[in-house]
mmCIF file of C-alpha atoms in Angstrom:
data_model
loop_
_atom_site.group_PDB
_atom_site.id
_atom_site.type_symbol
_atom_site.label_atom_id
_atom_site.label_comp_id
_atom_site.label_asym_id
_atom_site.label_seq_id
_atom_site.Cartn_x
_atom_site.Cartn_y
_atom_site.Cartn_z
ATOM 1 C CA MET A 1 18.008 14.940 0.434
ATOM 2 C CA SER A 2 14.391 14.570 -0.640
ATOM 3 C CA THR A 3 15.127 11.577 -2.923
ATOM 4 C CA LEU A 4 18.067 9.204 -2.631
ATOM 5 C CA THR A 5 19.203 6.098 -4.487
ATOM 6 C CA TYR A 6 19.479 2.957 -2.382
ATOM 7 C CA ILE A 7 20.969 -0.456 -3.081
ATOM 8 C CA ALA A 8 19.480 -3.575 -1.507
ATOM 9 C CA THR A 9 22.132 -6.288 -1.802
ATOM 10 C CA ALA A 10 21.083 -9.912 -2.082
ATOM 11 C CA THR A 11 22.429 -13.436 -2.427
ATOM 12 C CA MET A 12 22.586 -14.546 -6.057
ATOM 13 C CA GLY A 13 19.213 -15.928 -7.061
ATOM 14 C CA LEU A 14 17.167 -13.895 -4.586
ATOM 15 C CA GLU A 15 17.166 -10.556 -6.446
ATOM 16 C CA ALA A 16 13.660 -11.020 -7.905
ATOM 17 C CA ILE A 17 12.250 -11.817 -4.462
ATOM 18 C CA VAL A 18 13.864 -8.670 -2.989
ATOM 19 C CA ALA A 19 12.362 -6.646 -5.858
ATOM 20 C CA LYS A 20 8.936 -8.146 -5.141
ATOM 21 C CA GLU A 21 9.257 -7.197 -1.467
ATOM 22 C CA LEU A 22 10.186 -3.623 -2.418
ATOM 23 C CA ARG A 23 7.140 -3.370 -4.685
ATOM 24 C CA GLN A 24 4.948 -4.597 -1.834
ATOM 25 C CA LEU A 25 6.389 -1.732 0.256
ATOM 26 C CA GLY A 26 5.290 0.683 -2.488
ATOM 27 C CA TYR A 27 8.573 1.307 -4.320
ATOM 28 C CA GLU A 28 8.283 0.964 -8.092
ATOM 29 C CA ASP A 29 11.427 2.635 -9.472
ATOM 30 C CA LEU A 30 13.584 -0.508 -9.380
ATOM 31 C CA GLN A 31 16.638 -1.780 -11.243
ATOM 32 C CA VAL A 32 17.355 -5.473 -10.724
ATOM 33 C CA GLU A 33 20.983 -6.494 -11.258
ATOM 34 C CA ASN A 34 23.163 -9.439 -10.251
ATOM 35 C CA GLY A 35 23.352 -9.449 -6.465
ATOM 36 C CA LEU A 36 21.417 -6.222 -5.912
ATOM 37 C CA VAL A 37 18.293 -4.143 -6.483
ATOM 38 C CA ARG A 38 18.513 -0.356 -6.873
ATOM 39 C CA PHE A 39 15.564 1.753 -5.806
ATOM 40 C CA THR A 40 14.821 5.374 -5.023
ATOM 41 C CA GLY A 41 13.012 6.957 -2.122
ATOM 42 C CA ASN A 42 13.119 9.430 0.736
ATOM 43 C CA GLN A 43 14.604 8.865 4.204
ATOM 44 C CA GLU A 44 11.530 6.880 5.170
ATOM 45 C CA ALA A 45 12.379 4.353 2.427
ATOM 46 C CA LEU A 46 15.742 3.638 4.088
ATOM 47 C CA CYS A 47 14.053 2.906 7.418
ATOM 48 C CA ARG A 48 11.243 0.792 5.980
ATOM 49 C CA ALA A 49 13.581 -1.242 3.748
ATOM 50 C CA ASN A 50 15.833 -2.092 6.700
ATOM 51 C CA LEU A 51 12.867 -3.026 8.876
ATOM 52 C CA TRP A 52 10.812 -4.984 6.346
ATOM 53 C CA LEU A 53 13.029 -6.691 3.744
ATOM 54 C CA ARG A 54 13.198 -10.370 4.663
ATOM 55 C CA THR A 55 15.478 -11.591 1.875
ATOM 56 C CA ALA A 56 17.979 -8.715 1.325
ATOM 57 C CA ASP A 57 21.440 -8.726 2.921
ATOM 58 C CA ARG A 58 21.797 -4.997 3.632
ATOM 59 C CA ILE A 59 20.685 -1.534 2.498
ATOM 60 C CA LYS A 60 23.255 0.931 1.167
ATOM 61 C CA VAL A 61 22.963 4.609 0.270
ATOM 62 C CA GLU A 62 24.482 5.267 -3.141
ATOM 63 C CA ILE A 63 26.602 8.437 -2.970
ATOM 64 C CA GLY A 64 27.862 8.259 -6.553
ATOM 65 C CA SER A 65 28.725 6.042 -9.508
ATOM 66 C CA PHE A 66 31.138 6.763 -12.365
ATOM 67 C CA LYS A 67 33.498 5.253 -14.968
ATOM 68 C CA VAL A 68 37.110 5.097 -13.801
ATOM 69 C CA LYS A 69 40.369 3.635 -15.125
ATOM 70 C CA SER A 70 43.045 5.463 -13.150
ATOM 71 C CA PHE A 71 43.760 6.300 -9.510
ATOM 72 C CA ASP A 72 43.717 10.021 -10.356
ATOM 73 C CA GLU A 73 40.209 9.681 -11.790
ATOM 74 C CA LEU A 74 39.105 7.708 -8.730
ATOM 75 C CA PHE A 75 40.480 10.391 -6.412
ATOM 76 C CA GLU A 76 39.016 13.388 -8.241
ATOM 77 C CA GLN A 77 35.568 11.910 -8.843
ATOM 78 C CA THR A 78 35.308 10.614 -5.287
ATOM 79 C CA LYS A 79 36.322 14.026 -3.924
ATOM 80 C CA ALA A 80 33.630 15.693 -6.073
ATOM 81 C CA LEU A 81 30.857 13.805 -4.261
ATOM 82 C CA PRO A 82 28.862 15.538 -1.455
ATOM 83 C CA TRP A 83 30.419 13.672 1.494
ATOM 84 C CA PRO A 84 29.824 16.483 4.063
ATOM 85 C CA GLU A 85 26.076 16.069 3.525
ATOM 86 C CA PHE A 86 26.361 12.551 4.914
ATOM 87 C CA ILE A 87 29.387 12.397 7.228
ATOM 88 C CA PRO A 88 29.678 14.783 10.220
ATOM 89 C CA GLU A 89 32.996 16.116 11.488
ATOM 90 C CA ASN A 90 33.319 13.447 14.198
ATOM 91 C CA GLY A 91 31.970 10.562 12.081
ATOM 92 C CA GLU A 92 33.879 7.295 11.823
ATOM 93 C CA PHE A 93 34.278 6.451 8.127
ATOM 94 C CA PRO A 94 36.317 3.318 7.381
ATOM 95 C CA VAL A 95 36.522 2.271 3.727
ATOM 96 C CA ILE A 96 36.060 -1.270 2.429
ATOM 97 C CA GLY A 97 36.234 -2.314 -1.194
ATOM 98 C CA ARG A 98 36.039 -4.901 -3.916
ATOM 99 C CA SER A 99 37.002 -5.030 -7.579
ATOM 100 C CA VAL A 100 35.744 -7.321 -10.345
ATOM 101 C CA LYS A 101 36.908 -7.200 -13.971
ATOM 102 C CA SER A 102 38.285 -3.665 -13.551
ATOM 103 C CA THR A 103 41.509 -1.895 -14.510
ATOM 104 C CA LEU A 104 41.931 -0.806 -10.886
ATOM 105 C CA HIS A 105 42.205 -4.285 -9.422
ATOM 106 C CA SER A 106 44.160 -3.534 -6.230
ATOM 107 C CA VAL A 107 41.457 -3.209 -3.581
ATOM 108 C CA PRO A 108 43.788 -1.911 -0.801
ATOM 109 C CA ASP A 109 45.026 0.875 -3.106
ATOM 110 C CA CYS A 110 41.467 1.813 -4.096
ATOM 111 C CA GLN A 111 40.463 1.968 -0.430
ATOM 112 C CA LYS A 112 43.396 4.269 0.379
ATOM 113 C CA ILE A 113 42.584 6.589 -2.554
ATOM 114 C CA VAL A 114 38.905 6.824 -1.578
ATOM 115 C CA LYS A 115 39.751 7.467 2.080
ATOM 116 C CA LYS A 116 42.166 10.244 1.093
ATOM 117 C CA ALA A 117 39.641 11.828 -1.279
ATOM 118 C CA VAL A 118 36.876 11.846 1.357
ATOM 119 C CA VAL A 119 39.249 13.340 3.937
ATOM 120 C CA GLU A 120 40.226 16.119 1.531
ATOM 121 C CA LYS A 121 36.564 16.869 0.791
ATOM 122 C CA LEU A 122 35.653 16.984 4.492
ATOM 123 C CA LYS A 123 38.641 19.243 5.227
ATOM 124 C CA GLU A 124 37.196 21.878 2.901
ATOM 125 C CA THR A 125 33.895 21.905 4.767
ATOM 126 C CA TYR A 126 35.009 21.523 8.379
ATOM 127 C CA ASN A 127 38.219 23.601 8.154
ATOM 128 C CA THR A 128 40.296 21.056 10.042
ATOM 129 C CA SER A 129 43.312 18.939 9.153
ATOM 130 C CA TRP A 130 42.552 16.003 11.466
ATOM 131 C CA PHE A 131 39.466 13.848 12.003
ATOM 132 C CA GLU A 132 39.342 11.847 15.228
ATOM 133 C CA GLU A 133 36.449 9.667 13.997
ATOM 134 C CA THR A 134 34.992 9.187 17.473
ATOM 135 C CA GLY A 135 31.354 9.505 16.411
ATOM 136 C CA GLU A 136 28.841 7.188 14.767
ATOM 137 C CA LEU A 137 29.775 4.723 12.021
ATOM 138 C CA TYR A 138 29.491 5.700 8.345
ATOM 139 C CA ARG A 139 31.087 2.768 6.547
ATOM 140 C CA ILE A 140 32.027 3.567 2.946
ATOM 141 C CA GLU A 141 32.317 0.899 0.270
ATOM 142 C CA VAL A 142 34.052 1.380 -3.085
ATOM 143 C CA SER A 143 32.817 -1.288 -5.488
ATOM 144 C CA LEU A 144 34.456 -1.544 -8.902
ATOM 145 C CA HIS A 145 32.797 -3.628 -11.591
ATOM 146 C CA LYS A 146 33.891 -3.457 -15.236
ATOM 147 C CA ASP A 147 35.570 -0.062 -14.598
ATOM 148 C CA VAL A 148 32.498 1.483 -12.974
ATOM 149 C CA ALA A 149 33.067 2.651 -9.403
ATOM 150 C CA THR A 150 30.077 2.823 -7.056
ATOM 151 C CA LEU A 151 30.496 4.586 -3.717
ATOM 152 C CA THR A 152 28.022 3.725 -0.966
ATOM 153 C CA LEU A 153 27.341 4.096 2.748
ATOM 154 C CA ASP A 154 26.139 1.015 4.625
ATOM 155 C CA SER A 155 22.954 1.921 6.517
ATOM 156 C CA THR A 156 22.399 -1.509 8.089
ATOM 157 C CA GLY A 157 25.393 -2.472 10.262
ATOM 158 C CA ASN A 158 25.113 -6.165 11.065
ATOM 159 C CA GLY A 159 23.637 -7.947 8.045
ATOM 160 C CA LEU A 160 19.844 -8.088 7.744
ATOM 161 C CA HIS A 161 19.913 -11.841 8.352
ATOM 162 C CA LYS A 162 20.696 -11.045 11.990
ATOM 163 C CA ARG A 163 17.124 -10.589 13.216
ATOM 164 C CA GLY A 164 18.066 -10.594 16.882
ATOM 165 C CA TYR A 165 16.324 -13.867 17.770
ATOM 166 C CA ARG A 166 19.072 -16.417 17.184
ATOM 167 C CA PRO A 167 21.848 -16.142 19.767
ATOM 168 C CA PHE A 168 21.958 -19.935 19.612
ATOM 169 C CA HIS A 169 22.322 -21.928 16.407
ATOM 170 C CA SER A 170 23.478 -25.236 14.977
ATOM 171 C CA ARG A 171 26.888 -25.798 13.420
ATOM 172 C CA ALA A 172 25.660 -25.106 9.885
ATOM 173 C CA PRO A 173 22.675 -22.796 10.303
ATOM 174 C CA LEU A 174 20.529 -21.712 7.371
ATOM 175 C CA LYS A 175 20.638 -17.933 6.971
ATOM 176 C CA GLU A 176 17.411 -16.248 8.005
ATOM 177 C CA THR A 177 17.241 -14.396 4.683
ATOM 178 C CA LEU A 178 17.403 -17.650 2.694
ATOM 179 C CA ALA A 179 14.863 -19.298 5.001
ATOM 180 C CA ALA A 180 12.452 -16.417 4.363
ATOM 181 C CA ALA A 181 13.036 -16.750 0.614
ATOM 182 C CA LEU A 182 12.270 -20.480 0.716
ATOM 183 C CA ILE A 183 8.931 -19.700 2.335
ATOM 184 C CA GLN A 184 8.084 -16.912 -0.097
ATOM 185 C CA LEU A 185 8.729 -19.273 -3.011
ATOM 186 C CA THR A 186 5.928 -21.581 -1.821
ATOM 187 C CA ASN A 187 2.146 -21.435 -2.020
ATOM 188 C CA TRP A 188 1.804 -21.311 1.777
ATOM 189 C CA HIS A 189 -0.868 -19.133 3.328
ATOM 190 C CA PRO A 190 -0.945 -18.487 7.102
ATOM 191 C CA ASP A 191 -4.346 -20.196 7.367
ATOM 192 C CA ARG A 192 -2.777 -23.499 6.292
ATOM 193 C CA PRO A 193 -0.506 -25.813 8.320
ATOM 194 C CA PHE A 194 3.249 -25.445 7.925
ATOM 195 C CA VAL A 195 5.860 -28.045 8.880
ATOM 196 C CA ASP A 196 9.648 -28.288 8.859
ATOM 197 C CA PRO A 197 10.498 -31.901 9.764
ATOM 198 C CA MET A 198 14.268 -31.209 9.993
ATOM 199 C CA CYS A 199 14.187 -27.869 11.737
ATOM 200 C CA GLY A 200 17.721 -27.694 13.168
ATOM 201 C CA SER A 201 17.842 -24.473 15.200
ATOM 202 C CA GLY A 202 14.307 -23.540 14.115
ATOM 203 C CA THR A 203 15.054 -20.875 11.530
ATOM 204 C CA ILE A 204 12.470 -21.902 8.903
ATOM 205 C CA PRO A 205 9.502 -22.281 11.326
ATOM 206 C CA ILE A 206 10.407 -19.012 13.082
ATOM 207 C CA GLU A 207 10.615 -17.138 9.775
ATOM 208 C CA ALA A 208 7.275 -18.682 8.747
ATOM 209 C CA ALA A 209 5.651 -17.507 11.983
ATOM 210 C CA MET A 210 7.041 -13.993 11.475
ATOM 211 C CA ILE A 211 5.651 -13.925 7.937
ATOM 212 C CA GLY A 212 2.328 -15.378 9.081
ATOM 213 C CA LYS A 213 1.926 -12.701 11.749
ATOM 214 C CA ASN A 214 3.338 -9.931 9.517
ATOM 215 C CA ILE A 215 6.111 -9.157 12.000
ATOM 216 C CA ALA A 216 8.795 -6.949 10.446
ATOM 217 C CA PRO A 217 12.047 -8.953 10.511
ATOM 218 C CA GLY A 218 14.043 -5.934 11.677
ATOM 219 C CA SER A 219 11.723 -4.928 14.499
ATOM 220 C CA ASN A 220 13.822 -6.731 17.130
ATOM 221 C CA ARG A 221 17.205 -5.105 16.352
ATOM 222 C CA SER A 222 18.940 -1.785 15.706
ATOM 223 C CA PHE A 223 20.630 -0.283 12.626
ATOM 224 C CA VAL A 224 23.642 2.035 12.335
ATOM 225 C CA SER A 225 21.622 4.624 10.391
ATOM 226 C CA GLU A 226 19.332 5.162 13.377
ATOM 227 C CA TYR A 227 22.173 7.230 14.837
ATOM 228 C CA TRP A 228 23.193 9.188 11.738
ATOM 229 C CA GLU A 229 23.071 12.954 12.176
ATOM 230 C CA TRP A 230 21.417 13.634 8.828
ATOM 231 C CA MET A 231 18.636 11.137 9.482
ATOM 232 C CA ASP A 232 15.593 12.575 11.204
ATOM 233 C CA SER A 233 15.098 10.394 14.301
ATOM 234 C CA SER A 234 11.329 10.853 14.119
ATOM 235 C CA ILE A 235 11.305 9.043 10.763
ATOM 236 C CA TRP A 236 12.873 5.967 12.326
ATOM 237 C CA GLU A 237 10.441 6.217 15.232
ATOM 238 C CA ASN A 238 7.449 6.443 12.880
ATOM 239 C CA ALA A 239 8.709 3.500 10.809
ATOM 240 C CA ARG A 240 8.933 1.366 13.946
ATOM 241 C CA ILE A 241 5.441 2.457 15.033
ATOM 242 C CA GLU A 242 4.118 1.459 11.594
ATOM 243 C CA ALA A 243 5.763 -1.963 11.909
ATOM 244 C CA GLU A 244 4.230 -2.479 15.340
ATOM 245 C CA ASP A 245 0.785 -1.407 14.140
ATOM 246 C CA LEU A 246 0.886 -3.772 11.154
ATOM 247 C CA ALA A 247 1.935 -6.832 13.151
ATOM 248 C CA GLU A 248 -0.863 -9.376 13.674
ATOM 249 C CA TYR A 249 0.319 -10.830 16.959
ATOM 250 C CA ASP A 250 -3.038 -12.486 17.714
ATOM 251 C CA ARG A 251 -3.369 -14.294 14.404
ATOM 252 C CA PRO A 252 -3.565 -18.069 15.022
ATOM 253 C CA LEU A 253 -0.998 -20.201 13.185
ATOM 254 C CA PHE A 254 -0.404 -23.897 12.580
ATOM 255 C CA VAL A 255 3.397 -23.894 12.398
ATOM 256 C CA SER A 256 5.524 -26.767 13.660
ATOM 257 C CA GLY A 257 9.097 -27.990 13.516
ATOM 258 C CA SER A 258 10.668 -31.288 14.434
ATOM 259 C CA ASP A 259 14.132 -32.793 14.491
ATOM 260 C CA ILE A 260 15.667 -36.148 15.292
ATOM 261 C CA SER A 261 17.981 -34.409 17.786
ATOM 262 C CA HIS A 262 16.636 -33.490 21.220
ATOM 263 C CA ASP A 263 19.321 -30.786 21.503
ATOM 264 C CA MET A 264 18.162 -29.163 18.252
ATOM 265 C CA VAL A 265 14.570 -29.142 19.451
ATOM 266 C CA GLU A 266 15.619 -27.399 22.668
ATOM 267 C CA LEU A 267 17.671 -24.921 20.633
ATOM 268 C CA SER A 268 14.678 -24.151 18.415
ATOM 269 C CA GLN A 269 12.467 -23.569 21.436
ATOM 270 C CA GLN A 270 15.011 -21.168 22.944
ATOM 271 C CA ASN A 271 15.265 -19.192 19.702
ATOM 272 C CA ALA A 272 11.475 -18.983 19.347
ATOM 273 C CA GLU A 273 11.235 -17.785 22.936
ATOM 274 C CA GLU A 274 13.879 -15.127 22.231
ATOM 275 C CA ILE A 275 11.499 -13.422 19.785
ATOM 276 C CA GLY A 276 8.295 -14.191 21.672
ATOM 277 C CA LEU A 277 6.922 -16.864 19.331
ATOM 278 C CA HIS A 278 7.313 -19.910 21.593
ATOM 279 C CA ASN A 279 3.524 -20.182 21.998
ATOM 280 C CA ASP A 280 2.956 -19.998 18.235
ATOM 281 C CA ILE A 281 5.268 -22.787 17.056
ATOM 282 C CA GLN A 282 5.137 -26.398 18.152
ATOM 283 C CA PHE A 283 8.529 -28.107 18.305
ATOM 284 C CA LYS A 284 9.022 -31.796 19.005
ATOM 285 C CA GLN A 285 11.659 -34.505 18.713
ATOM 286 C CA MET A 286 10.751 -36.857 15.887
ATOM 287 C CA GLN A 287 12.167 -38.732 12.905
ATOM 288 C CA VAL A 288 11.019 -37.504 9.493
ATOM 289 C CA THR A 289 9.549 -40.970 8.811
ATOM 290 C CA ASP A 290 7.116 -40.473 11.706
ATOM 291 C CA LEU A 291 5.566 -37.396 10.091
ATOM 292 C CA THR A 292 1.784 -37.616 9.760
ATOM 293 C CA ALA A 293 -0.931 -34.979 9.531
ATOM 294 C CA LYS A 294 -4.658 -34.870 10.166
ATOM 295 C CA GLN A 295 -4.983 -31.505 8.425
ATOM 296 C CA GLU A 296 -5.018 -31.155 4.652
ATOM 297 C CA TYR A 297 -3.430 -28.771 2.142
ATOM 298 C CA GLY A 298 -0.401 -28.016 4.270
ATOM 299 C CA VAL A 299 3.144 -27.077 3.276
ATOM 300 C CA ILE A 300 6.418 -28.798 4.154
ATOM 301 C CA ILE A 301 9.782 -27.085 3.769
ATOM 302 C CA CYS A 302 13.020 -28.742 4.749
ATOM 303 C CA ASN A 303 16.748 -28.261 4.407
ATOM 304 C CA PRO A 304 18.005 -31.831 4.947
ATOM 305 C CA PRO A 305 21.658 -32.962 5.107
ATOM 306 C CA TYR A 306 23.305 -32.761 1.670
ATOM 307 C CA GLY A 307 25.839 -35.581 2.013
ATOM 308 C CA GLU A 308 28.756 -33.320 1.102
ATOM 309 C CA ARG A 309 31.210 -35.747 2.733
ATOM 310 C CA LEU A 310 31.749 -39.071 0.985
ATOM 311 C CA GLU A 311 31.056 -41.095 4.135
ATOM 312 C CA ASP A 312 27.620 -39.447 4.517
ATOM 313 C CA LYS A 313 26.352 -40.060 0.979
ATOM 314 C CA LYS A 314 24.819 -43.508 1.608
ATOM 315 C CA GLU A 315 22.991 -42.309 4.721
ATOM 316 C CA VAL A 316 21.670 -39.233 2.912
ATOM 317 C CA ALA A 317 20.521 -41.305 -0.087
ATOM 318 C CA LYS A 318 18.596 -43.551 2.313
ATOM 319 C CA LEU A 319 17.103 -40.497 4.060
ATOM 320 C CA TYR A 320 15.879 -39.008 0.765
ATOM 321 C CA LYS A 321 14.220 -42.299 -0.174
ATOM 322 C CA GLU A 322 12.446 -42.399 3.202
ATOM 323 C CA MET A 323 11.372 -38.773 2.774
ATOM 324 C CA GLY A 324 9.824 -39.625 -0.594
ATOM 325 C CA LYS A 325 7.734 -42.428 0.893
ATOM 326 C CA THR A 326 6.652 -40.330 3.885
ATOM 327 C CA PHE A 327 5.709 -37.208 1.932
ATOM 328 C CA LYS A 328 3.850 -39.260 -0.688
ATOM 329 C CA SER A 329 1.299 -40.231 1.955
ATOM 330 C CA LEU A 330 0.389 -36.549 2.425
ATOM 331 C CA SER A 331 -1.553 -36.444 -0.831
ATOM 332 C CA THR A 332 -3.000 -32.928 -0.491
ATOM 333 C CA TRP A 333 0.189 -31.296 0.770
ATOM 334 C CA SER A 334 2.858 -29.353 -1.090
ATOM 335 C CA TYR A 335 6.496 -29.963 -0.168
ATOM 336 C CA TYR A 336 9.753 -28.176 -0.883
ATOM 337 C CA VAL A 337 13.293 -29.458 -0.372
ATOM 338 C CA LEU A 338 16.626 -27.603 -0.595
ATOM 339 C CA THR A 339 19.667 -29.750 -1.363
ATOM 340 C CA SER A 340 22.898 -29.791 -3.368
ATOM 341 C CA ASP A 341 22.426 -33.457 -4.312
ATOM 342 C CA GLU A 342 21.879 -33.532 -8.088
ATOM 343 C CA GLN A 343 20.449 -37.046 -7.793
ATOM 344 C CA PHE A 344 17.759 -35.950 -5.341
ATOM 345 C CA GLU A 345 14.734 -36.634 -7.577
ATOM 346 C CA GLN A 346 15.880 -40.194 -8.320
ATOM 347 C CA ARG A 347 16.488 -40.897 -4.628
ATOM 348 C CA PHE A 348 13.246 -39.196 -3.568
ATOM 349 C CA GLY A 349 11.302 -41.164 -6.147
ATOM 350 C CA LYS A 350 9.467 -38.320 -7.845
ATOM 351 C CA GLN A 351 10.262 -35.568 -10.310
ATOM 352 C CA ALA A 352 9.735 -32.056 -8.969
ATOM 353 C CA THR A 353 7.011 -29.810 -10.329
ATOM 354 C CA LYS A 354 9.672 -27.127 -10.554
ATOM 355 C CA LYS A 355 13.191 -26.552 -9.300
ATOM 356 C CA ARG A 356 15.140 -23.365 -8.777
ATOM 357 C CA LYS A 357 18.878 -22.785 -8.363
ATOM 358 C CA LEU A 358 19.839 -21.078 -5.119
ATOM 359 C CA TYR A 359 23.013 -20.606 -3.095
ATOM 360 C CA ASN A 360 23.181 -21.731 0.514
ATOM 361 C CA GLY A 361 26.318 -19.858 1.505
ATOM 362 C CA ASN A 362 28.900 -20.973 -1.051
ATOM 363 C CA ILE A 363 27.054 -24.195 -1.851
ATOM 364 C CA LYS A 364 25.107 -24.322 -5.115
ATOM 365 C CA THR A 365 21.780 -25.975 -4.396
ATOM 366 C CA ASP A 366 18.446 -26.678 -6.059
ATOM 367 C CA TYR A 367 15.096 -25.957 -4.476
ATOM 368 C CA TYR A 368 12.825 -28.872 -5.430
ATOM 369 C CA GLN A 369 9.160 -27.851 -5.444
ATOM 370 C CA TYR A 370 6.306 -30.357 -5.365
ATOM 371 C CA TRP A 371 2.944 -28.662 -5.714
ATOM 372 C CA GLY A 372 -0.086 -30.287 -4.196
ATOM 373 C CA PRO A 373 -3.694 -29.631 -5.265
ATOM 374 C CA LYS A 374 -5.205 -26.245 -4.554
ATOM 375 C CA PRO A 375 -7.494 -26.223 -1.512
ATOM 376 C CA PRO A 376 -11.189 -25.885 -2.361
ATOM 377 C CA ARG A 377 -12.690 -22.417 -2.217
ATOM 378 C CA VAL A 378 -14.756 -21.884 0.884
#
């Protein structure tokens, strides 16, 4: 297994950012597709991708991919794959699936066929007729798209957005992966001030602090592939040592978050403390209209209420107008706003420099970007 093919899955619209992160890790053999990025690498690549990718959802090992239009073809081609190289005799291997625009559209039937084919393949190697599946988890996914079946093993476990620092969150929390993407789509540099004036449970400021200090987002959690028999445990250990060595824990930051709700501010502080960044982020209770700054050339990111419910629309329209007046006074700052409100620019009072379509869960949103002047060269 010197070289394997991996799939980094991503929310629609974030694929290019995931690809950029992979290139920064040193992986160049990339294929960017809707909702995923394929890349190749050794076992170390699996560990480093899980530890370092801030905007991907999970990392899968591709076992095989082939055209298929019948259940017999699905069975035979699945059985032909080298499953014993990946799944030990006691491994637990449930099968999940999905099918889009394919002849084989019954997902439960596809799952049953794949499970049966893998069992038959493992029987040949382990000379047994029964698998208790009491060992580590090797979750198989059969994904059918336009009659192409792709068989993968999930190496991540809980999605990569679960960094391990947010046991507490608000009712509608922003996913950590999207928060990291919002930051990476800005011109922020860790030497400049960063503010989220509607921080909720603190996700955006915490992600900014992790980026600013180069803390690997997966360094505070575990992954199912750490316990796989075919994975050399020393590779995982070395990848974690690398992450620790590259972290700049002593780097000073100017990151702050505020919220009109005292409870949200307390929640943010608890989450920052959970990951050890409570001394690096300043949280305070404050209305967005009270935002001022002595420093110049900072960056504001916020994910304000969208006004999805009819009764909230007037309040949200008023909020956006107030935001426009407040942010306008910060003449050297850049600011970025995520919202589903298509009338945002009119309410805010200024046309965005650029906007980008993104999905916040199932909600189609736009990311409005207002670029301030570049800071002078020192």
